[in-house]
Short mmCIF file of C-alpha atoms and ligand atoms in Angstrom, two decimals:
data_model
loop_
_atom_site.label_atom_id
_atom_site.label_comp_id
_atom_site.label_asym_id
_atom_site.label_seq_id
_atom_site.Cartn_x
_atom_site.Cartn_y
_atom_site.Cartn_z
CA UNK A 134 35.60 14.18 -2.12
CA UNK A 135 34.20 12.38 -5.13
CA UNK A 136 30.49 12.57 -5.69
CA UNK A 137 28.55 9.72 -7.16
CA UNK A 138 25.19 10.46 -8.66
CA UNK A 139 22.60 8.79 -10.80
CA UNK A 140 20.97 10.49 -13.73
CA UNK A 141 18.76 12.78 -11.72
CA UNK A 142 16.93 13.93 -14.80
CA UNK A 143 16.52 10.59 -16.57
CA UNK A 144 13.46 11.00 -18.77
CA UNK A 145 10.42 8.85 -18.14
CA UNK A 146 9.74 8.28 -21.84
CA UNK A 147 9.99 4.59 -22.55
CA UNK A 148 10.89 3.88 -18.93
CA UNK A 149 11.72 0.28 -18.12
CA UNK A 150 10.49 -0.70 -14.67
CA UNK A 151 10.43 -3.97 -12.85
CA UNK A 152 8.91 -5.89 -10.02
CA UNK A 153 11.48 -8.07 -8.30
CA UNK A 154 9.85 -10.20 -5.61
CA UNK A 155 11.63 -12.72 -3.43
CA UNK A 156 9.33 -15.76 -3.53
CA UNK A 157 9.51 -16.54 0.16
CA UNK A 158 5.78 -16.24 0.77
CA UNK A 159 2.49 -15.16 -0.72
CA UNK A 160 2.14 -11.88 -2.59
CA UNK A 161 0.95 -9.47 0.08
CA UNK A 162 -0.71 -6.09 -0.32
CA UNK A 163 2.52 -4.10 0.02
CA UNK A 164 4.24 -5.99 -2.77
CA UNK A 165 1.13 -5.97 -4.93
CA UNK A 166 1.10 -2.17 -4.67
CA UNK A 167 4.80 -2.02 -5.58
CA UNK A 168 4.12 -4.19 -8.62
CA UNK A 169 1.14 -2.02 -9.57
CA UNK A 170 3.06 1.26 -9.34
CA UNK A 171 5.93 -0.08 -11.44
CA UNK A 172 3.49 -1.48 -13.97
CA UNK A 173 1.63 1.83 -14.21
CA UNK A 174 4.82 3.87 -14.53
CA UNK A 175 5.92 1.75 -17.48
CA UNK A 176 2.50 1.73 -19.14
CA UNK A 177 2.05 5.44 -18.64
CA UNK A 178 5.07 6.27 -20.75
CA UNK A 179 4.99 3.49 -23.29
CA UNK A 180 7.79 1.62 -21.59
CA UNK A 181 8.47 -1.94 -20.49
CA UNK A 182 7.47 -3.76 -17.33
CA UNK A 183 9.80 -6.57 -16.31
CA UNK A 184 9.23 -9.33 -13.77
CA UNK A 185 12.32 -10.78 -12.14
CA UNK A 186 12.19 -13.53 -9.53
CA UNK A 187 14.78 -12.92 -6.82
CA UNK A 188 15.37 -16.51 -5.81
CA UNK A 189 19.15 -16.43 -5.40
CA UNK A 190 18.68 -17.49 -1.78
CA UNK A 191 17.56 -21.04 -2.55
CA UNK A 192 16.82 -21.81 1.12
CA UNK A 193 13.98 -19.32 1.30
CA UNK A 194 12.45 -20.01 -2.08
CA UNK A 195 9.63 -22.43 -2.75
CA UNK A 196 8.36 -23.21 -6.22
CA UNK A 197 4.72 -23.04 -5.10
CA UNK A 198 5.35 -19.47 -4.03
CA UNK A 199 6.65 -18.62 -7.50
CA UNK A 200 3.59 -20.21 -9.07
CA UNK A 201 1.31 -18.41 -6.65
CA UNK A 202 2.98 -15.09 -7.35
CA UNK A 203 2.64 -15.43 -11.11
CA UNK A 204 -1.00 -16.46 -10.74
CA UNK A 205 -1.76 -13.50 -8.47
CA UNK A 206 -0.10 -11.00 -10.83
CA UNK A 207 -2.00 -12.43 -13.78
CA UNK A 208 -5.25 -12.29 -11.83
CA UNK A 209 -4.59 -8.62 -11.11
CA UNK A 210 -3.88 -8.12 -14.82
CA UNK A 211 -0.33 -6.89 -14.23
CA UNK A 212 1.11 -8.58 -17.30
CA UNK A 213 4.84 -8.35 -17.79
CA UNK A 214 6.62 -7.68 -21.08
CA UNK A 215 9.64 -9.74 -20.07
CA UNK A 216 10.01 -12.27 -17.28
CA UNK A 217 9.04 -15.86 -16.48
CA UNK A 218 7.36 -17.38 -19.53
CA UNK A 219 8.38 -14.32 -21.58
CA UNK A 220 12.11 -14.74 -21.87
CA UNK A 221 14.15 -12.51 -24.13
CA UNK A 222 17.86 -11.79 -24.62
CA UNK A 223 18.13 -9.92 -21.32
CA UNK A 224 17.04 -12.95 -19.29
CA UNK A 225 16.98 -15.41 -17.68
CA UNK A 226 14.55 -13.77 -15.28
CA UNK A 227 15.10 -16.12 -12.37
CA UNK A 228 18.16 -15.13 -10.37
CA UNK A 229 18.80 -18.79 -9.61
CA UNK A 230 19.60 -19.20 -13.33
CA UNK A 231 22.01 -16.25 -13.51
CA UNK A 232 24.97 -17.67 -11.55
CA UNK A 233 27.25 -17.56 -14.60
CA UNK A 234 26.58 -13.90 -15.17
CA UNK A 235 27.30 -13.12 -11.51
CA UNK A 236 30.51 -15.22 -11.56
CA UNK A 237 31.74 -13.19 -14.50
CA UNK A 238 31.12 -9.95 -12.63
CA UNK A 239 32.71 -11.26 -9.42
CA UNK A 240 35.83 -12.05 -11.44
CA UNK A 241 35.87 -8.55 -12.88
CA UNK A 242 35.59 -6.99 -9.43
CA UNK A 243 38.32 -9.27 -8.11
CA UNK A 244 40.56 -8.29 -11.00
CA UNK A 245 40.01 -4.64 -10.11
CA UNK A 246 40.72 -5.29 -6.40
CA UNK A 247 37.28 -3.90 -5.68
CA UNK A 248 36.42 -6.92 -3.54
CA UNK A 249 38.27 -9.23 -1.18
CA UNK A 250 37.65 -12.57 0.50
CA UNK A 251 36.48 -12.39 4.13
CA UNK A 252 37.09 -15.41 6.36
CA UNK A 253 35.38 -14.11 9.48
CA UNK A 254 32.93 -16.57 10.97
CA UNK A 255 29.40 -15.63 11.93
CA UNK A 256 30.42 -15.85 15.58
CA UNK A 257 33.37 -13.51 15.11
CA UNK A 258 31.24 -10.99 13.22
CA UNK A 259 28.57 -11.14 15.90
CA UNK A 260 31.12 -10.57 18.66
CA UNK A 261 32.58 -7.57 16.81
CA UNK A 262 29.12 -6.08 16.34
CA UNK A 263 28.35 -6.50 20.02
CA UNK A 264 31.59 -4.77 21.00
CA UNK A 265 30.83 -1.86 18.66
CA UNK A 266 27.36 -1.45 20.04
CA UNK A 267 28.63 -1.60 23.60
CA UNK A 268 31.03 1.26 22.91
CA UNK A 269 28.30 3.31 21.27
CA UNK A 270 29.54 2.94 17.68
CA UNK A 271 27.26 1.85 14.85
CA UNK A 272 27.80 -1.84 14.04
CA UNK A 273 29.76 -2.12 10.83
CA UNK A 274 32.30 -4.59 9.42
CA UNK A 275 35.63 -3.78 11.09
CA UNK A 276 37.75 -4.47 8.02
CA UNK A 277 39.49 -7.48 9.57
CA UNK A 278 40.18 -9.19 6.24
CA UNK A 279 40.57 -6.06 4.14
CA UNK A 280 44.34 -6.16 3.92
CA UNK A 281 45.25 -9.79 4.41
CA UNK A 282 48.43 -10.80 2.61
CA UNK A 283 48.41 -13.60 0.06
CA UNK A 284 50.13 -15.84 2.61
CA UNK A 285 47.52 -15.09 5.27
CA UNK A 286 44.76 -15.91 2.83
CA UNK A 287 46.40 -19.19 1.90
CA UNK A 288 46.63 -20.15 5.54
CA UNK A 289 42.89 -19.47 5.99
CA UNK A 290 42.07 -21.50 2.92
CA UNK A 291 44.25 -24.34 4.19
CA UNK A 292 42.15 -24.37 7.36
CA UNK A 293 39.20 -25.11 5.13
CA UNK A 294 37.53 -21.73 5.74
CA UNK A 295 35.08 -20.75 2.97
CA UNK A 296 35.24 -16.99 2.45
CA UNK A 297 32.52 -14.56 1.55
CA UNK A 298 33.38 -11.82 -0.90
CA UNK A 299 33.23 -8.30 0.45
CA UNK A 300 32.97 -5.09 -1.48
CA UNK A 301 35.79 -2.69 -0.64
CA UNK A 302 33.89 0.53 0.02
CA UNK A 303 36.02 3.46 -1.15
CA UNK A 304 36.93 5.96 1.55
CA UNK A 305 36.04 9.62 1.52
CA UNK A 306 33.25 9.53 -1.04
CA UNK A 307 29.89 11.20 -0.92
CA UNK A 308 27.14 9.21 -2.56
CA UNK A 309 24.24 11.33 -3.72
CA UNK A 310 21.13 10.59 -5.64
CA UNK A 311 17.71 12.05 -6.14
CA UNK A 312 15.04 9.72 -4.92
CA UNK A 313 11.81 9.91 -6.92
CA UNK A 314 9.82 10.15 -3.69
CA UNK A 315 12.20 11.48 -1.05
CA UNK A 316 14.21 13.89 -3.15
CA UNK A 317 17.90 14.56 -2.68
CA UNK A 318 19.75 11.91 -0.67
CA UNK A 319 23.33 12.09 0.53
CA UNK A 320 25.43 9.38 2.20
CA UNK A 321 29.08 9.22 3.22
CA UNK A 322 30.95 6.14 2.12
CA UNK A 323 32.86 6.24 5.40
CA UNK A 324 29.61 5.40 7.18
CA UNK A 325 29.22 2.23 5.17
CA UNK A 326 31.16 -0.87 6.17
CA UNK A 327 32.52 -3.25 3.55
CA UNK A 328 29.58 -5.51 2.73
CA UNK A 329 29.15 -9.04 1.44
CA UNK A 330 28.29 -9.44 -2.22
CA UNK A 331 28.89 -13.19 -2.46
CA UNK A 332 27.91 -15.61 0.28
CA UNK A 333 30.24 -18.36 1.49
CA UNK A 334 28.25 -20.90 -0.52
CA UNK A 335 29.07 -18.98 -3.70
CA UNK A 336 25.62 -17.47 -4.27
CA UNK A 337 25.20 -13.75 -4.93
CA UNK A 338 23.92 -11.59 -2.10
CA UNK A 339 20.88 -9.34 -2.48
CA UNK A 340 22.66 -5.97 -2.80
CA UNK A 341 24.71 -7.30 -5.63
CA UNK A 342 22.40 -9.33 -7.83
CA UNK A 343 19.54 -6.89 -7.41
CA UNK A 344 21.69 -4.00 -8.67
CA UNK A 345 23.52 -5.73 -11.50
CA UNK A 346 20.33 -7.34 -12.76
CA UNK A 347 18.59 -3.97 -12.96
CA UNK A 348 21.53 -2.66 -14.96
CA UNK A 349 21.81 -5.62 -17.29
CA UNK A 350 18.06 -5.79 -17.85
CA UNK A 351 18.00 -2.15 -18.89
CA UNK A 352 15.84 -1.03 -15.98
CA UNK A 353 15.63 2.77 -15.84
CA UNK A 354 13.25 3.33 -12.93
CA UNK A 355 12.76 1.37 -9.73
CA UNK A 356 9.91 1.96 -7.32
CA UNK A 357 10.36 -0.15 -4.21
CA UNK A 358 9.73 -0.24 -0.48
CA UNK A 359 11.22 2.40 1.75
CA UNK A 360 13.03 -0.35 3.67
CA UNK A 361 15.50 -0.43 0.76
CA UNK A 362 16.42 3.26 0.84
CA UNK A 363 19.51 2.64 2.99
CA UNK A 364 20.67 -0.10 0.59
CA UNK A 365 20.77 2.24 -2.34
CA UNK A 366 24.21 3.83 -1.75
CA UNK A 367 25.77 0.35 -1.58
CA UNK A 368 24.09 -0.60 -4.80
CA UNK A 369 25.25 2.59 -6.51
CA UNK A 370 28.83 1.81 -5.42
CA UNK A 371 28.65 -1.67 -6.94
CA UNK A 372 27.30 -0.33 -10.22
CA UNK A 373 29.90 2.43 -10.34
CA UNK A 374 32.70 -0.11 -9.77
CA UNK A 375 31.37 -2.15 -12.69
CA UNK A 376 30.68 0.94 -14.82
CA UNK A 377 27.10 -0.18 -15.18
CA UNK A 378 24.18 2.29 -15.43
CA UNK A 379 22.11 2.79 -12.29
CA UNK A 380 18.34 3.15 -12.45
CA UNK A 381 16.52 6.01 -10.78
CA UNK A 382 15.12 4.82 -7.49
CA UNK A 383 11.94 5.87 -5.76
CA UNK A 384 11.25 4.51 -2.30
CA UNK A 385 7.60 4.26 -1.44
CA UNK A 386 6.27 4.44 2.07
CA UNK A 387 5.30 1.29 3.88
CA UNK A 388 1.72 0.24 4.41
CA UNK A 389 0.75 0.33 8.06
CA UNK A 390 -2.21 -1.23 9.80
CA UNK A 391 -4.83 1.10 11.36
CA UNK A 392 -3.01 0.72 14.71
CA UNK A 393 0.18 2.14 13.16
CA UNK A 394 2.18 -1.09 13.22
CA UNK A 395 3.44 -2.74 10.02
CA UNK A 396 0.63 -4.62 8.32
CA UNK A 397 0.82 -8.29 9.19
CA UNK A 398 -1.18 -11.51 9.52
CA UNK A 399 -2.74 -10.47 12.80
CA UNK A 400 -4.57 -7.65 10.99
CA UNK A 401 -6.59 -10.18 8.99
CA UNK A 402 -6.24 -10.95 5.31
CA UNK A 403 -3.11 -9.40 3.83
CA UNK A 404 -2.27 -11.60 0.86
CA UNK A 405 -3.74 -11.16 -2.59
CA UNK A 406 -4.58 -14.86 -2.54
CA UNK A 407 -6.80 -14.48 0.52
CA UNK A 408 -8.69 -11.54 -0.96
CA UNK A 409 -9.13 -13.40 -4.20
CA UNK A 410 -10.45 -16.49 -2.46
CA UNK A 411 -12.96 -14.40 -0.51
CA UNK A 412 -14.32 -13.07 -3.78
CA UNK A 413 -12.73 -9.65 -3.91
CA UNK A 414 -12.55 -8.35 -7.47
CA UNK A 415 -9.14 -7.56 -8.96
CA UNK A 416 -10.33 -4.12 -10.07
CA UNK A 417 -11.38 -3.33 -6.48
CA UNK A 418 -7.95 -4.22 -5.14
CA UNK A 419 -6.21 -2.30 -7.93
CA UNK A 420 -8.27 0.83 -7.38
CA UNK A 421 -7.76 0.66 -3.64
CA UNK A 422 -3.99 0.09 -3.87
CA UNK A 423 -3.69 2.87 -6.46
CA UNK A 424 -4.89 5.33 -3.81
CA UNK A 425 -2.84 3.94 -0.95
CA UNK A 426 0.08 6.36 -0.63
CA UNK A 427 -0.63 7.89 -4.04
CA UNK A 428 -2.72 11.04 -4.21
CA UNK A 429 -5.09 11.39 -7.12
CA UNK A 430 -8.04 13.54 -8.15
CA UNK A 431 -9.69 10.53 -9.82
CA UNK A 432 -12.57 9.18 -7.78
CA UNK A 433 -14.10 6.73 -10.21
CA UNK A 434 -13.42 3.02 -10.61
CA UNK A 435 -10.73 2.93 -13.31
CA UNK A 436 -9.43 0.09 -15.46
CA UNK A 437 -5.70 -0.47 -15.83
CA UNK A 438 -5.16 1.81 -18.87
CA UNK A 439 -7.03 4.62 -17.08
CA UNK A 440 -5.06 3.99 -13.88
CA UNK A 441 -1.85 4.22 -15.92
CA UNK A 442 -2.94 7.52 -17.44
CA UNK A 443 -3.73 8.87 -13.98
CA UNK A 444 -0.56 7.61 -12.28
CA UNK A 445 1.92 10.29 -11.27
CA UNK A 446 5.11 9.42 -9.40
CA UNK A 447 5.21 13.02 -8.11
CA UNK A 448 2.12 12.18 -6.11
CA UNK A 449 3.65 9.30 -4.19
CA UNK A 450 3.46 10.07 -0.52
CA UNK A 451 6.44 10.28 1.81
CA UNK A 452 4.42 9.41 4.86
CA UNK A 453 3.20 5.91 5.61
CA UNK A 454 0.00 4.71 4.06
CA UNK A 455 -2.69 3.31 6.36
CA UNK A 456 -4.53 0.22 5.32
CA UNK A 457 -8.27 0.33 5.88
CA UNK A 458 -10.38 -2.65 4.92
CA UNK A 459 -13.53 -0.51 4.96
CA UNK A 460 -12.17 1.52 2.05
CA UNK A 461 -11.31 -1.63 0.18
CA UNK A 462 -14.89 -2.78 0.73
CA UNK A 463 -16.19 0.47 -0.72
CA UNK A 464 -14.16 -0.18 -3.89
CA UNK A 465 -15.36 -3.76 -3.90
CA UNK A 466 -18.96 -2.57 -3.73
CA UNK A 467 -18.37 -0.25 -6.68
CA UNK A 468 -16.67 -3.02 -8.61
CA UNK A 469 -19.58 -5.38 -7.96
CA UNK A 470 -22.04 -2.75 -9.19
CA UNK A 471 -20.06 -2.55 -12.42
CA UNK A 472 -20.16 -6.31 -13.10
CA UNK A 473 -21.79 -7.33 -16.35
CA UNK A 474 -24.39 -10.14 -16.08
CA UNK A 475 -21.82 -12.60 -17.42
CA UNK A 476 -19.18 -11.49 -14.92
CA UNK A 477 -21.70 -11.60 -12.07
CA UNK A 478 -22.63 -15.13 -13.00
CA UNK A 479 -18.99 -16.22 -13.05
CA UNK A 480 -18.34 -14.43 -9.79
CA UNK A 481 -21.10 -16.28 -7.94
CA UNK A 482 -20.96 -19.51 -9.98
CA UNK A 483 -19.66 -21.69 -7.12
CA UNK A 484 -22.73 -20.81 -5.05
CA UNK A 485 -25.46 -21.20 -7.65
CA UNK A 486 -27.56 -24.39 -7.63
CA UNK A 487 -26.44 -26.48 -10.62
CA UNK A 488 -29.95 -27.51 -11.64
CA UNK A 489 -31.55 -24.05 -11.79
CA UNK A 490 -32.91 -22.75 -15.11
CA UNK A 491 -30.77 -20.04 -16.74
CA UNK A 492 -33.62 -17.52 -16.64
CA UNK A 493 -34.07 -18.05 -12.93
CA UNK A 494 -30.33 -17.66 -12.31
CA UNK A 495 -30.38 -14.44 -14.29
CA UNK A 496 -33.30 -13.11 -12.25
CA UNK A 497 -31.56 -14.17 -9.04
CA UNK A 498 -28.38 -12.31 -9.98
CA UNK A 499 -30.32 -9.20 -11.00
CA UNK A 500 -32.04 -9.21 -7.60
CA UNK A 501 -29.16 -10.09 -5.31
CA UNK A 502 -25.90 -8.74 -6.81
CA UNK A 503 -26.79 -5.04 -6.21
CA UNK A 504 -27.14 -5.94 -2.55
CA UNK A 505 -23.94 -7.82 -1.79
CA UNK A 506 -20.26 -6.96 -1.41
CA UNK A 507 -18.78 -10.44 -1.20
CA UNK A 508 -20.04 -13.83 -2.37
CA UNK A 509 -20.45 -14.83 1.28
CA UNK A 510 -23.23 -12.22 1.51
CA UNK A 511 -25.12 -13.98 -1.30
CA UNK A 512 -25.09 -17.44 0.31
CA UNK A 513 -28.09 -16.64 2.47
CA UNK A 514 -30.06 -15.47 -0.56
CA UNK A 515 -29.36 -18.62 -2.53
CA UNK A 516 -31.02 -20.46 0.33
CA UNK A 517 -33.95 -18.05 0.52
CA UNK A 518 -34.69 -18.09 -3.20
CA UNK A 519 -33.93 -21.68 -4.16
CA UNK A 520 -34.63 -23.69 -0.98
CA UNK A 521 -37.99 -23.92 0.70
CA UNK A 522 -39.57 -23.68 3.20
CA UNK A 523 -38.54 -20.63 5.20
CA UNK A 524 -38.41 -20.59 8.95
CA UNK A 525 -39.26 -17.39 10.79
CA UNK A 526 -37.84 -16.20 14.08
CA UNK A 527 -40.61 -16.34 16.78
CA UNK A 528 -41.05 -12.57 17.04
CA UNK A 529 -41.17 -12.29 13.21
CA UNK A 530 -43.73 -15.06 13.04
CA UNK A 531 -45.84 -13.18 15.55
CA UNK A 532 -45.56 -9.96 13.54
CA UNK A 533 -46.65 -11.80 10.41
CA UNK A 534 -49.58 -13.50 12.15
CA UNK A 535 -50.77 -10.12 13.46
CA UNK A 536 -51.33 -8.94 9.91
CA UNK A 537 -54.11 -11.49 9.73
CA UNK A 538 -55.28 -14.25 7.42
CA UNK A 539 -57.31 -11.94 5.18
CA UNK A 540 -54.23 -9.81 4.58
CA UNK A 541 -52.30 -12.80 3.24
CA UNK A 542 -55.23 -14.34 1.37
CA UNK A 543 -55.57 -11.09 -0.59
CA UNK A 544 -51.81 -10.83 -1.15
CA UNK A 545 -51.57 -14.47 -2.32
CA UNK A 546 -54.46 -13.97 -4.73
CA UNK A 547 -52.58 -11.05 -6.30
CA UNK A 548 -49.26 -12.88 -6.49
CA UNK A 549 -49.63 -14.52 -9.88
CA UNK A 550 -47.69 -11.57 -11.30
CA UNK A 551 -44.31 -10.75 -9.68
CA UNK A 552 -45.39 -7.21 -8.89
CA UNK A 553 -44.92 -6.08 -5.28
CA UNK A 554 -47.03 -2.97 -5.80
CA UNK A 555 -50.05 -5.00 -6.90
CA UNK A 556 -49.58 -7.50 -4.06
CA UNK A 557 -49.25 -4.72 -1.50
CA UNK A 558 -52.28 -2.90 -2.92
CA UNK A 559 -54.39 -6.04 -2.49
CA UNK A 560 -53.23 -6.51 1.11
CA UNK A 561 -53.78 -2.85 1.85
CA UNK A 562 -57.30 -2.94 0.50
CA UNK A 563 -58.37 -5.54 3.06
CA UNK A 564 -56.27 -4.30 6.03
CA UNK A 565 -55.87 -0.55 5.70
CA UNK A 566 -52.16 -0.99 6.53
CA UNK A 567 -49.49 1.13 4.89
CA UNK A 568 -45.74 1.77 4.98
CA UNK A 569 -43.71 -0.67 7.05
CA UNK A 570 -46.94 -2.05 8.53
CA UNK A 571 -47.84 -3.16 5.06
CA UNK A 572 -44.51 -4.16 3.60
CA UNK A 573 -42.74 -5.78 6.53
CA UNK A 574 -45.19 -8.71 6.94
CA UNK A 575 -45.07 -9.26 3.18
CA UNK A 576 -41.27 -9.23 3.09
CA UNK A 577 -41.08 -11.58 6.07
CA UNK A 578 -43.54 -14.03 4.59
CA UNK A 579 -41.74 -13.98 1.23
CA UNK A 580 -38.11 -14.03 2.39
CA UNK A 581 -37.98 -14.78 6.11
CA UNK A 582 -35.87 -11.62 6.54
CA UNK A 583 -36.59 -8.06 7.58
CA UNK A 584 -34.05 -6.64 5.17
CA UNK A 585 -32.67 -7.58 1.79
CA UNK A 586 -32.81 -6.93 -1.93
CA UNK A 587 -35.71 -5.09 -3.49
CA UNK A 588 -38.91 -7.12 -3.54
CA UNK A 589 -39.68 -6.63 -7.25
CA UNK A 590 -36.56 -8.31 -8.61
CA UNK A 591 -36.70 -10.93 -5.82
CA UNK A 592 -40.26 -11.94 -6.82
CA UNK A 593 -39.03 -12.46 -10.38
CA UNK A 594 -36.29 -14.75 -9.08
CA UNK A 595 -38.64 -17.04 -7.14
CA UNK A 596 -39.80 -20.21 -8.90
CA UNK A 597 -43.24 -19.95 -10.51
CA UNK A 598 -46.04 -20.09 -7.94
CA UNK A 599 -43.59 -19.85 -5.04
CA UNK A 600 -44.61 -16.32 -3.97
CA UNK A 601 -48.22 -17.39 -3.86
CA UNK A 602 -47.36 -20.49 -1.81
CA UNK A 603 -45.32 -18.50 0.70
CA UNK A 604 -48.05 -15.92 1.21
CA UNK A 605 -50.77 -18.59 1.44
CA UNK A 606 -49.02 -20.22 4.40
CA UNK A 607 -50.35 -17.37 6.55
CA UNK A 608 -53.78 -17.09 4.94
N1 LIG B 218 13.58 -8.89 -3.74
C1 LIG B 218 13.55 -7.64 -3.08
C2 LIG B 218 12.34 -7.57 -2.19
O1 LIG B 218 11.37 -8.28 -2.42
C3 LIG B 218 13.50 -6.56 -4.13
C4 LIG B 218 13.79 -5.20 -3.65
C5 LIG B 218 13.77 -4.23 -4.81
O2 LIG B 218 12.68 -4.02 -5.37
O3 LIG B 218 14.82 -3.75 -5.20
O4 LIG B 218 12.34 -6.86 -1.21
ZN1 LIG B 219 36.63 -10.87 7.53
#
């Protein structure tokens, strides 16, 4: 029994990795993590990161999805060394533009009798599969067209039947490889039915173009979703038949929702675009995804070079990763705390009143940014700081009134300086109140809220004289 293996000990130095999305929808978290891991693996060892668009199935591809994908990857900072917009001699990097290359390889395989035309219709194949299942056998192509004579083929062609091209899987082979995540894998070729490598419309099928493109683009390492593990032996057979080098594959676990089902729309936001539009920071997503199914001792918010240095493919988990939006929010909070004033201003720019003076905007950001996780949390504070007057809930109004007119007269008189300690001291002197009794009426009168950012920075953000006006309302 022949054994087929890939270079189990291929060195990582200068590894060429790739991300190969099918642009049939938005970039979701699972794919973003796959892209990230491949990017980090390449960067970690001074290699190349390639982006290839798997759009050979024209029916499922939409150009806006390609554009969206590129924009999302750029936003994450996962810049590719070769790919769309960065063509080189190994391109083109859109599979839809590689038909000539595939045709050349199909011809080679035909010449070597490694493939044959299959005229079975979808209905016939479906019926055969049903019969196999009914008799307890695994559904697999029955080999109907494997040994058709030239005359039989001509007759089929004369009937106008358009064949697919099937790969003739050799019998009696063991296909082995060492998966970067799952370790040693072994498959029997006799368990694999002959499979389609060219569709009836002439386009290349996934197994085929995905494998030959990796080889021709010089890809040495492939990290991809676990759902492709069972495809790998087929792809190794194709590459062996063409005497092309196979990459080392690593199949990463899927991301599951907290309820254990595959992450999907009904679990809330799952696409990078949605997170981006809600104001999530790219570094928060990257740091969260880095730790999803990848164990690390690094607990700090890391930038991409630091993530690359800390990435270790030996620490990719075999068990499924569980998505948890709370953890993503923790990273988001950390990322927001790390924003520079300029970044913070850009981040909240769409919310800020256009007419406000730069100094007031700066004071507003200094007060509010430490207290928010998403821009939506800041909306309320834009209203509180820049729009007047405030309305109080009835029970809050009552609480404020109970502090008494003298309390607020004293506080207002001390409010020329934006110093909460001085204002509170003045109110305390006339009322004897302290702690929450002292501060809560002040906070309510100034902001209309029981909770929120620290009073000191907030007072600095209010327009001149505004604190005094708000306190005087109750004097
Ligand atoms: N286009 C395939 C996908 O998005 C690529 C699989 C692979 O990475 O090999 O699932
Ligand atoms: Zn057939």
